[in-house]
Short mmCIF file of C-alpha atoms in Angstrom, two decimals:
data_model
loop_
_atom_site.label_atom_id
_atom_site.label_comp_id
_atom_site.label_asym_id
_atom_site.label_seq_id
_atom_site.Cartn_x
_atom_site.Cartn_y
_atom_site.Cartn_z
CA UNK A 1 56.65 49.89 65.20
CA UNK A 2 60.35 50.53 64.45
CA UNK A 3 62.14 50.55 61.09
CA UNK A 4 63.07 46.87 61.52
CA UNK A 5 59.41 46.04 61.97
CA UNK A 6 58.66 47.88 58.72
CA UNK A 7 61.30 45.90 56.88
CA UNK A 8 60.05 42.71 58.40
CA UNK A 9 56.45 43.53 57.36
CA UNK A 10 57.50 44.40 53.79
CA UNK A 11 59.41 41.12 53.53
CA UNK A 12 56.71 38.89 54.87
CA UNK A 13 54.10 40.53 52.66
CA UNK A 14 56.04 40.42 49.42
CA UNK A 15 58.77 37.86 49.74
CA UNK A 16 57.67 35.26 52.32
CA UNK A 17 60.21 32.42 52.22
CA UNK A 18 58.55 29.18 51.09
CA UNK A 19 60.81 26.98 53.10
CA UNK A 20 60.26 24.52 55.96
CA UNK A 21 61.52 27.07 58.54
CA UNK A 22 60.52 30.46 56.97
CA UNK A 23 61.05 32.52 60.08
CA UNK A 24 64.63 31.31 60.51
CA UNK A 25 65.13 32.38 56.89
CA UNK A 26 63.58 35.81 57.47
CA UNK A 27 65.87 36.13 60.47
CA UNK A 28 68.97 35.35 58.31
CA UNK A 29 67.95 38.00 55.86
CA UNK A 30 67.42 40.65 58.52
CA UNK A 31 70.17 39.67 60.92
CA UNK A 32 67.81 38.50 63.61
CA UNK A 33 67.37 35.11 65.34
CA UNK A 34 64.27 33.05 64.54
CA UNK A 35 63.10 33.71 68.08
CA UNK A 36 63.38 37.47 67.65
CA UNK A 37 61.45 37.26 64.31
CA UNK A 38 58.66 35.27 65.95
CA UNK A 39 58.45 37.66 68.97
CA UNK A 40 58.24 40.68 66.66
CA UNK A 41 55.58 39.01 64.55
CA UNK A 42 53.58 37.96 67.60
CA UNK A 43 53.60 41.56 68.82
CA UNK A 44 52.56 42.97 65.43
CA UNK A 45 49.70 40.49 65.39
CA UNK A 46 48.63 41.37 68.85
CA UNK A 47 48.56 45.05 67.84
CA UNK A 48 46.32 44.14 64.95
CA UNK A 49 48.74 45.22 62.25
CA UNK A 50 49.04 41.70 60.85
CA UNK A 51 45.64 40.30 60.05
CA UNK A 52 46.83 36.86 58.99
CA UNK A 53 49.69 34.99 57.26
CA UNK A 54 48.57 32.59 54.53
CA UNK A 55 47.68 32.36 50.85
CA UNK A 56 45.80 34.99 48.91
CA UNK A 57 43.87 33.37 46.10
CA UNK A 58 42.67 34.55 42.68
CA UNK A 59 38.94 33.97 43.24
CA UNK A 60 38.23 33.57 39.53
CA UNK A 61 40.73 30.75 39.21
CA UNK A 62 39.02 28.97 42.09
CA UNK A 63 35.76 29.17 40.03
CA UNK A 64 34.28 31.98 42.16
CA UNK A 65 32.80 35.22 41.02
CA UNK A 66 32.53 38.68 42.72
CA UNK A 67 30.85 42.07 42.42
CA UNK A 68 30.78 45.52 44.06
CA UNK A 69 27.55 46.85 45.66
CA UNK A 70 26.49 50.24 46.97
CA UNK A 71 23.54 51.34 49.04
CA UNK A 72 21.99 54.61 50.18
CA UNK A 73 21.44 53.92 53.88
CA UNK A 74 19.67 56.48 56.12
CA UNK A 75 22.07 57.63 58.89
CA UNK A 76 19.92 56.19 61.69
CA UNK A 77 19.88 52.69 60.07
CA UNK A 78 23.60 52.18 59.46
CA UNK A 79 24.24 49.71 62.22
CA UNK A 80 21.11 47.67 61.51
CA UNK A 81 21.75 47.49 57.70
CA UNK A 82 25.45 46.73 58.27
CA UNK A 83 24.44 43.81 60.46
CA UNK A 84 22.22 42.40 57.70
CA UNK A 85 24.89 42.91 54.99
CA UNK A 86 27.86 41.62 57.09
CA UNK A 87 26.06 38.46 58.16
CA UNK A 88 26.61 37.03 54.62
CA UNK A 89 29.95 35.17 54.51
CA UNK A 90 30.44 36.28 50.92
CA UNK A 91 30.57 39.91 51.96
CA UNK A 92 34.35 40.25 52.63
CA UNK A 93 34.74 44.06 52.70
CA UNK A 94 32.27 46.70 53.76
CA UNK A 95 33.12 50.38 54.01
CA UNK A 96 31.25 53.52 54.86
CA UNK A 97 31.97 56.27 52.35
CA UNK A 98 31.27 59.96 52.15
CA UNK A 99 28.59 59.98 49.45
CA UNK A 100 24.84 59.58 49.11
CA UNK A 101 25.82 55.99 48.33
CA UNK A 102 27.31 55.60 51.78
CA UNK A 103 27.69 51.85 52.15
CA UNK A 104 29.95 49.94 49.74
CA UNK A 105 30.63 46.21 50.01
CA UNK A 106 32.18 43.41 47.97
CA UNK A 107 30.38 40.17 47.46
CA UNK A 108 32.03 36.85 46.50
CA UNK A 109 30.32 33.56 45.73
CA UNK A 110 30.68 30.26 43.87
CA UNK A 111 28.21 31.29 41.11
CA UNK A 112 26.34 34.26 39.73
CA UNK A 113 22.94 33.02 40.95
CA UNK A 114 24.21 32.97 44.51
CA UNK A 115 25.33 36.67 44.27
CA UNK A 116 21.87 37.56 42.85
CA UNK A 117 20.20 35.66 45.68
CA UNK A 118 22.28 37.44 48.36
CA UNK A 119 21.63 40.91 46.82
CA UNK A 120 17.86 40.18 46.61
CA UNK A 121 17.86 38.97 50.20
CA UNK A 122 19.64 42.14 51.37
CA UNK A 123 16.99 44.27 49.52
CA UNK A 124 14.15 42.26 51.05
CA UNK A 125 15.50 42.41 54.64
CA UNK A 126 16.41 46.09 54.53
CA UNK A 127 13.78 47.47 52.13
CA UNK A 128 16.58 49.34 50.44
CA UNK A 129 17.80 48.95 46.81
CA UNK A 130 21.27 47.51 46.18
CA UNK A 131 23.16 49.17 43.28
CA UNK A 132 25.42 46.57 41.65
CA UNK A 133 28.53 47.72 39.82
CA UNK A 134 30.16 44.60 38.34
CA UNK A 135 33.72 44.91 37.08
CA UNK A 136 34.29 44.51 33.30
CA UNK A 137 38.13 44.72 33.36
CA UNK A 138 40.66 44.57 36.12
CA UNK A 139 43.81 46.67 35.79
CA UNK A 140 45.28 46.12 39.22
CA UNK A 141 44.73 44.14 42.41
CA UNK A 142 47.51 44.73 44.96
CA UNK A 143 47.06 43.87 48.52
CA UNK A 144 50.34 44.70 50.12
CA UNK A 145 51.50 47.99 51.52
CA UNK A 146 54.93 49.43 51.51
CA UNK A 147 55.56 50.52 55.11
CA UNK A 148 59.10 51.77 54.90
CA UNK A 149 59.52 55.43 55.74
CA UNK A 150 59.53 57.93 52.90
CA UNK A 151 57.23 55.71 50.86
CA UNK A 152 53.48 56.10 50.33
CA UNK B 1 37.11 29.07 32.15
CA UNK B 2 39.45 28.17 34.96
CA UNK B 3 40.44 24.47 35.27
CA UNK B 4 38.63 22.62 38.08
CA UNK B 5 40.68 22.02 41.19
CA UNK B 6 41.43 18.53 42.45
CA UNK B 7 40.13 17.42 45.88
CA UNK B 8 43.66 17.72 47.31
CA UNK B 9 44.00 21.30 45.96
CA UNK B 10 40.63 22.24 47.45
CA UNK B 11 41.76 20.86 50.82
CA UNK B 12 45.01 22.78 50.46
CA UNK B 13 43.01 25.98 49.78
CA UNK B 14 40.91 25.34 52.92
CA UNK B 15 44.08 24.95 55.00
CA UNK B 16 45.97 27.92 53.59
CA UNK B 17 43.17 30.46 53.54
CA UNK B 18 43.36 30.90 57.33
CA UNK B 19 46.39 31.88 59.35
CA UNK B 20 49.51 29.70 59.56
CA UNK B 21 50.87 29.51 63.08
CA UNK B 22 53.80 31.56 64.32
CA UNK B 23 56.03 28.62 65.01
CA UNK B 24 59.31 27.40 63.62
CA UNK B 25 57.68 24.94 61.17
CA UNK B 26 54.31 26.50 60.22
CA UNK B 27 53.72 24.16 57.28
CA UNK B 28 53.97 21.03 59.42
CA UNK B 29 50.28 21.00 60.60
CA UNK B 30 49.08 21.45 57.01
CA UNK B 31 51.39 18.63 55.89
CA UNK B 32 50.16 16.32 58.62
CA UNK B 33 46.53 17.00 57.72
CA UNK B 34 47.14 16.16 54.10
CA UNK B 35 49.45 13.15 54.79
CA UNK B 36 52.26 14.86 52.86
CA UNK B 37 55.75 16.11 53.71
CA UNK B 38 56.34 19.81 54.26
CA UNK B 39 58.52 19.81 51.12
CA UNK B 40 55.53 18.46 49.15
CA UNK B 41 53.13 21.08 50.59
CA UNK B 42 55.62 23.84 49.66
CA UNK B 43 55.96 22.37 46.13
CA UNK B 44 52.13 22.48 45.79
CA UNK B 45 52.10 26.07 46.98
CA UNK B 46 54.79 27.06 44.47
CA UNK B 47 52.92 25.34 41.65
CA UNK B 48 49.59 26.97 42.53
CA UNK B 49 51.42 30.30 42.62
CA UNK B 50 53.03 29.61 39.25
CA UNK B 51 49.53 28.82 37.80
CA UNK B 52 48.18 32.11 39.31
CA UNK B 53 45.71 30.28 41.54
CA UNK B 54 47.60 31.60 44.57
CA UNK B 55 48.13 35.26 43.89
CA UNK B 56 50.46 35.83 46.79
CA UNK B 57 51.66 33.98 49.86
CA UNK B 58 52.44 36.01 52.93
CA UNK B 59 51.11 38.42 55.49
CA UNK B 60 47.88 40.40 55.01
CA UNK B 61 47.88 43.65 57.04
CA UNK B 62 45.27 45.86 58.53
CA UNK B 63 46.44 49.07 56.82
CA UNK B 64 44.70 51.39 59.28
CA UNK B 65 46.56 49.78 62.22
CA UNK B 66 49.78 50.08 60.16
CA UNK B 67 49.34 53.86 59.94
CA UNK B 68 47.92 54.03 56.36
CA UNK B 69 44.75 55.60 57.68
CA UNK B 70 43.27 57.30 54.67
CA UNK B 71 41.48 55.27 51.98
CA UNK B 72 39.44 56.67 49.11
CA UNK B 73 37.85 55.58 45.87
CA UNK B 74 38.49 57.83 42.87
CA UNK B 75 35.95 57.46 40.03
CA UNK B 76 35.89 58.82 36.51
CA UNK B 77 33.44 58.73 33.63
CA UNK B 78 35.54 58.07 30.55
CA UNK B 79 34.75 57.43 26.86
CA UNK B 80 35.02 53.64 26.38
CA UNK B 81 37.98 53.89 24.01
CA UNK B 82 40.07 55.62 26.66
CA UNK B 83 39.47 53.19 29.55
CA UNK B 84 42.23 50.73 28.88
CA UNK B 85 45.01 53.27 28.49
CA UNK B 86 43.82 55.17 31.57
CA UNK B 87 43.38 52.04 33.69
CA UNK B 88 46.84 50.80 32.83
CA UNK B 89 48.30 54.20 33.64
CA UNK B 90 46.57 54.38 37.04
CA UNK B 91 47.82 50.81 37.81
CA UNK B 92 51.41 52.06 37.72
CA UNK B 93 50.98 54.21 40.82
CA UNK B 94 52.07 52.31 43.99
CA UNK B 95 49.37 54.02 46.09
CA UNK B 96 46.66 52.61 43.78
CA UNK B 97 45.82 49.22 45.28
CA UNK B 98 42.87 48.34 43.04
CA UNK B 99 41.82 49.64 39.65
CA UNK B 100 38.82 48.42 37.74
CA UNK B 101 36.58 49.30 34.88
CA UNK B 102 32.95 48.77 35.95
CA UNK B 103 29.53 48.77 34.36
CA UNK B 104 27.89 52.24 34.26
CA UNK B 105 24.46 52.70 35.75
CA UNK B 106 21.97 55.54 35.19
CA UNK B 107 22.17 56.24 38.99
CA UNK B 108 26.01 56.04 38.96
CA UNK B 109 27.54 56.79 35.58
CA UNK B 110 31.19 56.15 36.50
CA UNK B 111 33.18 53.51 34.73
CA UNK B 112 36.75 53.80 35.99
CA UNK B 113 37.62 53.14 39.63
CA UNK B 114 40.87 53.45 41.55
CA UNK B 115 41.19 52.62 45.25
CA UNK B 116 43.95 54.59 46.93
CA UNK B 117 45.55 54.29 50.37
CA UNK B 118 47.64 57.15 51.93
CA UNK B 119 48.90 58.14 55.31
CA UNK B 120 46.65 61.26 55.39
CA UNK B 121 43.52 62.68 53.77
CA UNK B 122 45.51 65.54 52.30
CA UNK B 123 47.97 63.03 50.71
CA UNK B 124 44.91 61.25 49.13
CA UNK B 125 43.59 64.55 47.75
CA UNK B 126 47.00 65.40 46.27
CA UNK B 127 47.33 61.95 44.79
CA UNK B 128 43.87 62.04 43.26
CA UNK B 129 44.83 65.25 41.48
CA UNK B 130 48.06 63.60 40.19
CA UNK B 131 46.14 60.62 38.97
CA UNK B 132 43.71 62.79 37.14
CA UNK B 133 46.52 64.79 35.56
CA UNK B 134 48.26 61.59 34.55
CA UNK B 135 45.25 60.29 32.62
CA UNK B 136 44.21 63.77 31.41
CA UNK B 137 40.74 63.73 32.97
CA UNK B 138 40.13 66.21 35.78
CA UNK B 139 36.40 65.52 36.23
CA UNK B 140 36.95 62.96 38.94
CA UNK B 141 35.08 62.29 42.15
CA UNK B 142 37.00 61.44 45.30
CA UNK B 143 35.04 59.40 47.88
CA UNK B 144 36.74 58.87 51.23
CA UNK B 145 35.94 55.92 53.41
CA UNK B 146 35.02 56.90 56.96
CA UNK B 147 34.74 53.45 58.60
CA UNK B 148 35.63 49.88 57.90
CA UNK B 149 32.54 47.77 58.80
CA UNK B 150 34.02 44.47 57.67
CA UNK B 151 37.25 43.13 56.31
CA UNK B 152 37.80 39.40 56.16
CA UNK B 153 39.31 36.91 53.85
CA UNK B 154 36.89 34.87 51.82
CA UNK B 155 36.55 31.24 53.00
CA UNK B 156 36.46 29.08 49.87
CA UNK B 157 35.06 25.56 49.47
CA UNK B 158 33.31 25.59 52.79
CA UNK B 159 29.74 25.17 51.55
CA UNK B 160 28.13 24.88 48.08
CA UNK B 161 24.91 26.91 47.99
CA UNK B 162 22.08 24.84 46.40
CA UNK B 163 21.58 27.43 43.61
CA UNK B 164 25.13 26.79 42.46
CA UNK B 165 24.73 23.03 41.99
CA UNK B 166 24.00 22.04 38.47
#
């Protein structure tokens, strides 16, 4: 990844042109041809740096609800429990963390009852309790990363 | 309560929640599926964005692959009256990607959460100390993530679970 790639990534994260030919526009801004932009993006995607290009929605405004869950999973059961948890399509993020509560996942669904049903099902299938930590206020949700050098 | 989406808007959500193709006219397939022009699709996207239904349009990255390898959750236990000020303060730091107030539990008494992403573990440790100093509460707990077991975008309006039907 060179400095042009970083500028390109910052631009398509934060300021994606909503035009019929967005990559030609990105090229104009960066002094590249459309073909060069598409080739660079294809490479960044192949390397796994770009996960997807599309819309990011406010789940609440779509009528959905979400919560955060934590579990204390014995070391030897991590893969098995992760398979149970990750099988639910509403589990979008799942991280191992350095704590007695070592598995942390987010759960999204179209109604509260569905979330409760999924959590109960995870408890039943793993025999482990799920600690639910629902949000009461949100101060920030930012999903883009500044990749230019010298920045965090 | 959010306003209900029209059938067309739900279809647009289904088509835009995936990955648009890396081609010259990436909105063309969406337009064709909806029987609209590309200009009309773009107009819908801009409107949904103005309404806050679309939070952002663009690339989602895998931060680990992009070199931002350290990710941690910093949690505090704060008196309720201090939460808002502290949460708003934490939100001003660019390295803080998520900041929430959450319900306290007897097993987990923390109520303020900041998720931070840094290039290194040491940078996360230093940042956590700076965050704590900024809100005047040094009794934080820093919990690093050691593995990402799943990270996917939610697929909306694919199926309606029976328990959600009125």
